[in-house]
Coordinates of C-alpha atoms in Angstrom, one line a residue:
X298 CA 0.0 0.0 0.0
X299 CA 2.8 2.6 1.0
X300 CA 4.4 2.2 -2.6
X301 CA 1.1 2.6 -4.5
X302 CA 0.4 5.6 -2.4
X303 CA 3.7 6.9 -2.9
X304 CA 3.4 6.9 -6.6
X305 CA -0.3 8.4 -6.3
X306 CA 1.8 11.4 -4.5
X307 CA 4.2 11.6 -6.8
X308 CA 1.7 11.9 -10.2
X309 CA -0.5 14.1 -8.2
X310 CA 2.5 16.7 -7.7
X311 CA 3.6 16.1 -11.1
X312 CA 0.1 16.6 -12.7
X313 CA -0.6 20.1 -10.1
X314 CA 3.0 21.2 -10.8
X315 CA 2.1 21.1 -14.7
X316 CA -1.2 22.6 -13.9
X317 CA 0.9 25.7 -11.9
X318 CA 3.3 25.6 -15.0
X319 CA 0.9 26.0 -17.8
X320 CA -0.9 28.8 -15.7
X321 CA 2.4 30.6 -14.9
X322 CA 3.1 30.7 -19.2
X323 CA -0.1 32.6 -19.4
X324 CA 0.7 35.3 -17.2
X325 CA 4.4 35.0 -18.2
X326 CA 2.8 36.9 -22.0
X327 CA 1.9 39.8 -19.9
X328 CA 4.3 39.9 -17.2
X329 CA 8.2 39.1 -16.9
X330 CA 8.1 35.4 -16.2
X331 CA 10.4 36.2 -13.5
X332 CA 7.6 38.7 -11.7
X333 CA 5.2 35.9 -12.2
X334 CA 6.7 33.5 -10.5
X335 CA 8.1 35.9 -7.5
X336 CA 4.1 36.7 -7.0
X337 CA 3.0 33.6 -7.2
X338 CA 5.6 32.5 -4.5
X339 CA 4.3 35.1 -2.4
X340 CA 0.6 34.0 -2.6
X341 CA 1.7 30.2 -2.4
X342 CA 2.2 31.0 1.3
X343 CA -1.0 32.0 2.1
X344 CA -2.2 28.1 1.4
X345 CA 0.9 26.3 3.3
X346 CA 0.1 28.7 6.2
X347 CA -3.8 27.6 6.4
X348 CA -2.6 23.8 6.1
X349 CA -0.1 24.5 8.4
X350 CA -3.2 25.4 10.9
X351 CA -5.4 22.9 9.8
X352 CA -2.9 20.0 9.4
X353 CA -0.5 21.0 11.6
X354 CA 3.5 21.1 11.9
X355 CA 6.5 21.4 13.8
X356 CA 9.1 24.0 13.2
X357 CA 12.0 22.1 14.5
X358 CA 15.7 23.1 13.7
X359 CA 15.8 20.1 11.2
X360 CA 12.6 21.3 9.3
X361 CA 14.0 25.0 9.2
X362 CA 16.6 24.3 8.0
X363 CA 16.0 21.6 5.2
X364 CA 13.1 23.8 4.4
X365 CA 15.3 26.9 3.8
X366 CA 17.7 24.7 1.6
X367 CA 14.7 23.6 -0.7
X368 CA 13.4 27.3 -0.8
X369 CA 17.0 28.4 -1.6
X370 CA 18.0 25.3 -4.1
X371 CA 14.4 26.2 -6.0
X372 CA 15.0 29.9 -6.1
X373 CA 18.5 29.3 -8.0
X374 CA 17.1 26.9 -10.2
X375 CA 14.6 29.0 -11.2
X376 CA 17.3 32.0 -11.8
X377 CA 19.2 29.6 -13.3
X378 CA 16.6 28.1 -15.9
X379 CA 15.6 31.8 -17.0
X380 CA 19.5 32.3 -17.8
X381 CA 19.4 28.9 -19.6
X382 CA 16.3 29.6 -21.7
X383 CA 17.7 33.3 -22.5
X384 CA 21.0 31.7 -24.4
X385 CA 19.7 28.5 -25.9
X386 CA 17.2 26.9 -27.4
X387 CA 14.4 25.6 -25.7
X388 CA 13.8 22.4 -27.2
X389 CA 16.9 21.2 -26.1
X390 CA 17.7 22.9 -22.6
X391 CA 14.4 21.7 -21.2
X392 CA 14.6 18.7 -21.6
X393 CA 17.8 18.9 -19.8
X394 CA 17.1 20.6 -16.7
X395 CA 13.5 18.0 -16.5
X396 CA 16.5 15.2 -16.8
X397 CA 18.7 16.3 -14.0
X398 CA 16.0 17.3 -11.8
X399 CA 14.8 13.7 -12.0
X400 CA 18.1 11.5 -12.0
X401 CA 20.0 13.3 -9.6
X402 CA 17.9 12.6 -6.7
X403 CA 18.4 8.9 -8.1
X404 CA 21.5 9.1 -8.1
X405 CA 22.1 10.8 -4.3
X406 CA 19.8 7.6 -3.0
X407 CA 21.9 5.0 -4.7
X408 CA 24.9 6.6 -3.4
X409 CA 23.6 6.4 0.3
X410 CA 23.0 2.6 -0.5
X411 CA 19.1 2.1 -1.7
X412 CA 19.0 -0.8 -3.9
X413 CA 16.3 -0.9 -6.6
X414 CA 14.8 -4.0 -7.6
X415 CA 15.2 -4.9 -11.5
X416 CA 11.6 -3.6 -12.4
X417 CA 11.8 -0.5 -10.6
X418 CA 15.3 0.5 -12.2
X419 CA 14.0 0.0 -15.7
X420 CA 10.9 1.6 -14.5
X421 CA 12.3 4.7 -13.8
X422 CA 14.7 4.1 -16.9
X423 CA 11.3 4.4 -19.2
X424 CA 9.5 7.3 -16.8
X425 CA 13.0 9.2 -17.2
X426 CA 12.9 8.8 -21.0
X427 CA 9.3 9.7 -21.1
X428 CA 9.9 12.9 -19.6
X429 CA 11.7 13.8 -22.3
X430 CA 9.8 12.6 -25.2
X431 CA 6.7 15.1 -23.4
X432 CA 9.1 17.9 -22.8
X433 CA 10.8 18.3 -26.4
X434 CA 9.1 20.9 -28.0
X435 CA 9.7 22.7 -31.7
X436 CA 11.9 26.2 -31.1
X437 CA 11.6 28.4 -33.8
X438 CA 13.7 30.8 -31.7
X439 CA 17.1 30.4 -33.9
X440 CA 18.7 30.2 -30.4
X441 CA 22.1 28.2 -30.7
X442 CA 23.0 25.8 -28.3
X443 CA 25.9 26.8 -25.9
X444 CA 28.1 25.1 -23.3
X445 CA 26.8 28.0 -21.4
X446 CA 23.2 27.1 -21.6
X447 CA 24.1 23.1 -21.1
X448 CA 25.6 24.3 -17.8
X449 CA 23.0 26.4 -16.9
X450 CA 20.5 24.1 -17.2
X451 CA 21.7 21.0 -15.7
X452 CA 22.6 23.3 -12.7
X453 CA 19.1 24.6 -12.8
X454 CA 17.7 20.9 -13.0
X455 CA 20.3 20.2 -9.4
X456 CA 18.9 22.9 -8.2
X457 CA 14.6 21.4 -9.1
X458 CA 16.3 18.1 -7.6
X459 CA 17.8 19.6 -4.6
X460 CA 14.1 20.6 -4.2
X461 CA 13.1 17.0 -3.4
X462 CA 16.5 15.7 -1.5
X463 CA 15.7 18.9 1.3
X464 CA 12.1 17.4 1.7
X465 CA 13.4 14.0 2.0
X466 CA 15.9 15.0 4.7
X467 CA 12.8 16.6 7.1
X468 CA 11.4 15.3 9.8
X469 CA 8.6 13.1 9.6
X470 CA 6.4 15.0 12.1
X471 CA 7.2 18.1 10.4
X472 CA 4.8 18.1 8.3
X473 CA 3.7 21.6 6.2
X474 CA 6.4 23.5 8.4
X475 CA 9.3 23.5 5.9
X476 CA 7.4 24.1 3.0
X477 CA 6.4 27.5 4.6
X478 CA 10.1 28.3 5.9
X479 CA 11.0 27.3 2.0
X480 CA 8.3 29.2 0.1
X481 CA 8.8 32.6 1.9
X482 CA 12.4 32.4 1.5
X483 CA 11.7 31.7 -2.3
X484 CA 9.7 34.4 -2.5
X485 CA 12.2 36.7 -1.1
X486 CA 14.6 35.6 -3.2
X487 CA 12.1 36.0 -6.5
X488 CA 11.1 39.1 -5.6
X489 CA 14.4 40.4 -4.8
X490 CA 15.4 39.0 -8.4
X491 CA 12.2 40.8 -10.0
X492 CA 13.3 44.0 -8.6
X493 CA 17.0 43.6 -10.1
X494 CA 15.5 42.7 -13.5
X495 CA 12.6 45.4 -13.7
X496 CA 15.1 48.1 -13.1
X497 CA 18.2 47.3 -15.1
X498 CA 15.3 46.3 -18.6
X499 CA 12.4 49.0 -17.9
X500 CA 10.3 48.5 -20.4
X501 CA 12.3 46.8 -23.4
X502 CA 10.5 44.4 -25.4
X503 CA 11.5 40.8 -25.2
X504 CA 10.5 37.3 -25.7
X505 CA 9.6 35.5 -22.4
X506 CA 9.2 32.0 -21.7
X507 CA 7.3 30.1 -18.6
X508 CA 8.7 29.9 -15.7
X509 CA 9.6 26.4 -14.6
X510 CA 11.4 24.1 -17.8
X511 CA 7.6 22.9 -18.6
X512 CA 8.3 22.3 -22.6
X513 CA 5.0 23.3 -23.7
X514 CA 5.0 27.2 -23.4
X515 CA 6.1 29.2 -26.4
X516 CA 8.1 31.8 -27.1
X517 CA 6.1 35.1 -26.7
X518 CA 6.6 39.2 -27.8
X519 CA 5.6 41.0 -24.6
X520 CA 5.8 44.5 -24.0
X521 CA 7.2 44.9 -19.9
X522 CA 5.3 46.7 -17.8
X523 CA 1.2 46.0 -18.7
X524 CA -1.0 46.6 -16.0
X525 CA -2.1 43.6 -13.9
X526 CA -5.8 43.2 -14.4
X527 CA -8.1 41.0 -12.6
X528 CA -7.8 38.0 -14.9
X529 CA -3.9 38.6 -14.4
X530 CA -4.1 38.2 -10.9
X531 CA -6.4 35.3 -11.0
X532 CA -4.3 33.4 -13.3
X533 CA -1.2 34.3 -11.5
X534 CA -2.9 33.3 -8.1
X535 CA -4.2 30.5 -8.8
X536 CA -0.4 29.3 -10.0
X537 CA 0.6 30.2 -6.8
X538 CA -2.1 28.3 -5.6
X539 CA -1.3 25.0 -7.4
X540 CA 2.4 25.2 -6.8
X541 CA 1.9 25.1 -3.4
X542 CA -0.1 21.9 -3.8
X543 CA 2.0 20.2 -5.8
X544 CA 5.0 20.9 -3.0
X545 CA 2.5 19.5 -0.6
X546 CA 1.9 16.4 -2.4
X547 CA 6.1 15.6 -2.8
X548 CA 6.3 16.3 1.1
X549 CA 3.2 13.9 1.8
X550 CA 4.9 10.8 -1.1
X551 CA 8.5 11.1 0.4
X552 CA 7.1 9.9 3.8
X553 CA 4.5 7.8 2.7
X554 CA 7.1 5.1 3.1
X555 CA 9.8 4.1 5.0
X556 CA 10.9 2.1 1.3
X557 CA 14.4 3.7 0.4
X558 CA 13.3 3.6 -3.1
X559 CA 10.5 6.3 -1.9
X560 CA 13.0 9.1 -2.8
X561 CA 13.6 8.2 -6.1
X562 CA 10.5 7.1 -7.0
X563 CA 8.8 10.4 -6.2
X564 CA 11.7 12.5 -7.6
X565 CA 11.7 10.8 -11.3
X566 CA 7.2 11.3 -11.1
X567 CA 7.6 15.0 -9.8
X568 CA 10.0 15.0 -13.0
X569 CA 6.7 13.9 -15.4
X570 CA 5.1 17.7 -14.8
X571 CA 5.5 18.6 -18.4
X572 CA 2.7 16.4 -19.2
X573 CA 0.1 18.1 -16.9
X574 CA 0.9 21.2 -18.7
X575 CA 0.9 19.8 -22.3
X576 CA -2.5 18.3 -21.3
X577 CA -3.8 21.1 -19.7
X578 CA -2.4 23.5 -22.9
X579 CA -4.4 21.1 -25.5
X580 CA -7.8 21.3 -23.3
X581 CA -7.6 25.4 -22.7
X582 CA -6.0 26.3 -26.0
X583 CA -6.2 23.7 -28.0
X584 CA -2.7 22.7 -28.7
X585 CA -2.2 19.5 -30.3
X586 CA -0.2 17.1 -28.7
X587 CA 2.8 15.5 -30.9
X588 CA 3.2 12.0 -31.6
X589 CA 6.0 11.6 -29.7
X590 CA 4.2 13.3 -26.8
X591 CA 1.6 10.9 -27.0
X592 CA 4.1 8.2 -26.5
X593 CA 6.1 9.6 -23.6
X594 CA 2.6 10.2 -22.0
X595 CA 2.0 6.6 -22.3
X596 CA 5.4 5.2 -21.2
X597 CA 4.9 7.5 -18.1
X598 CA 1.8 5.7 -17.5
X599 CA 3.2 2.2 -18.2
X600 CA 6.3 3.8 -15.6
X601 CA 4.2 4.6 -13.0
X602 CA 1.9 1.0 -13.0
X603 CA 4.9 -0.6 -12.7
X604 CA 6.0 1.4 -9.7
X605 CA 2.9 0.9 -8.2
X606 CA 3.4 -2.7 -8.5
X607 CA 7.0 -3.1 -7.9

C-alpha cells in the first residue's frame, strides 16, 4: 500500500506542478516570467500557512533548516533556468534541466545505498525517458545551443532536484512547516530577483518564456510593464495556488514510506510535470499534442503502474 500511495503522490505533484506551469506561461505573455513566478511565490504562502493550521506542523531546527535549503536550491534553479532559456534553445535545454531534476535525486539515494529491484530500475529508466519525449518541443527561436546554456540548465535541474532531497531530509512530524520556511524564503529571493530585472530592462520588449522548464510554453513578444488586471491576478494566483499543492503532495509521497526507493520514485514522477501542462495547454488552447508526446505520455503511464506494482 505505501508504494502505491507513494506513486499516487508523486503523479499528483507532477500533474498540479504542470497545472501551476501552464498557468504561470499565461501570465508570463503579460508579465516578466520572472515577476510571475516571485508573485505567485508570495501568494503560495497563504495556502501552506492555512494547512499548516489545519494539518499542523512542527518548526524544529531540522525542518527549518531543510526547508530553507529547498526554498534556496528552487530559487536558483529558477534563476538559473531563465539564464538557460535566455542563451539557448528551448527544445533542447528543457529537456535537460526535467532530466537532472529527476536523475539526480536517483543518483544521491543510490549513493547512500538504496538498492532498486530490476523492475523498478528500468521503470524509472522508461518514466525518465518519457519525460523527455513530453518535454521536447519545436523552437523556432534560432537560439544556438551553448556550453553556457548546457551548464545552466543542468545546474538549474540540481537545483529542481535539490528541491526533493531537502524534503526527503525533514522530519517526519514536520509536516507543512518547511514548506512554509521554503516558500517565503523563495519568494524573497524572486522578488528580490524581479526587482534587479525590472530596473536594469524598464520597459524593453522581449521574448519570455514560462517559468519552470515545462516544454510546452512558447516563445512570446511582450511588452514589460502591462497593468495587472483581474484575470492577471487570477491566473497568476491561482499558479501560486497550485504550486503550493503540488509541493505539498512531494512532502506527503517522500514519507508515505519508510521504502528507500520512496526518494527516487517520487523524484523521477515529480519530474513527469510537463505532461500536466501539455494536457492542460491542448484542453484550454487547444494545442495539439505530438506524436512523440503521446508516447512519452503513455510510457509514463506504463512507468508509474509498474511502480505501483513493484
Amino acid at each position: 500500500m505505501g508504494a502505491v500511495l507513494t506513486v499516487l503522490f508523486g503523479l499528483s505533484g507532477a500533474i498540479v506542478y504542470g497545472f501551476a506551469d501552464f498557468l504561470g506561461g499565461l501570465a508570463s505573455r503579460r508579465v516578466r516570467p520572472v515577476t510571475v513566478t516571485a508573485v505567485a511565490a508570495a501568494i503560495g504562502i497563504v495556502p501552506l500557512l492555512i494547512g499548516l493550521a489545519v494539518v499542523g506542523g512542527v518548526f524544529s531546527w531540522p525542518a527549518a533548516v531543510w526547508g530553507a535549503v529547498a526554498g534556496i536550491s528552487g530559487g536558483v534553479g529558477v534563476l538559473l533556468l531563465y539564464a538557460a532559456l535566455a542563451i539557448g534553445p528551448m527544445s533542447v535545454l528543457s529537456p535537460v534541466t526535467a532530466v537532472f531534476a529527476a536523475v539526480v535525486p536517483v543518483l544521491v539515494a543510490v549513493l547512500r545505498g538504496t538498492v532498486l529491484s530490476p523492475v523498478a530500475t528500468g521503470a524509472l529508466v522508461v518514466a525518465v525517458v518519457a519525460v523527455v519525449l513530453v518535454a521536447v518541443v519545436r523552437d523556432a527561436s534560432g537560439a544556438r545551443l551553448t556550453a553556457r546554456g548546457v551548464a545552466a540548465a543542468a545546474v538549474a535541474g540540481c537545483g529542481f532536484g535539490g528541491i526533493v532531497l531537502a524534503y526527503d531530509m525533514t522530519p517526519s512530524d514536520s509536516g507543512v512547516a518547511p514548506l512554509v520556511v521554503a516558500r517565503v524564503l523563495q519568494a524573497v529571493l524572486l522578488g528580490a530577483a524581479a526587482i534587479v530585472v525590472a530596473v536594469r530592462t524598464g520597459g524593453s520588449v522581449h521574448p519570455s518564456r514560462s517559468a519552470r522548464p515545462d516544454g510546452a510554453a512558447a516563445v512570446h513578444g511582450r511588452r514589460s510593464g502591462r497593468g495587472w488586471g483581474p484575470r492577471l491576478l487570477v491566473i497568476v494566483a491561482a499558479c501560486g495556488v497550485f504550486d503550493a499543492m503540488a509541493n505539498v503532495f512531494i512532502q506527503a509521497g517522500l514519507h508515505s514510506s519508510d521504502d528507500p526507493a520512496t526518494l527516487p520514485v517520487v523524484s523521477v514522477l515529480n519530474a513527469l510535470y510537463p505532461i500536466g501542462t501539455v494536457v492542460l495547454a491542448g484542453v484550454v488552447l487547444r494545442e495539439r499534442l505530438t506524436v512523440q508526446q503521446w508516447v512519452g505520455i503513455v510510457l509514463a503511464f506504463v512507468a508509474s503502474v509498474a511502480l505501483a506494482l513493484a
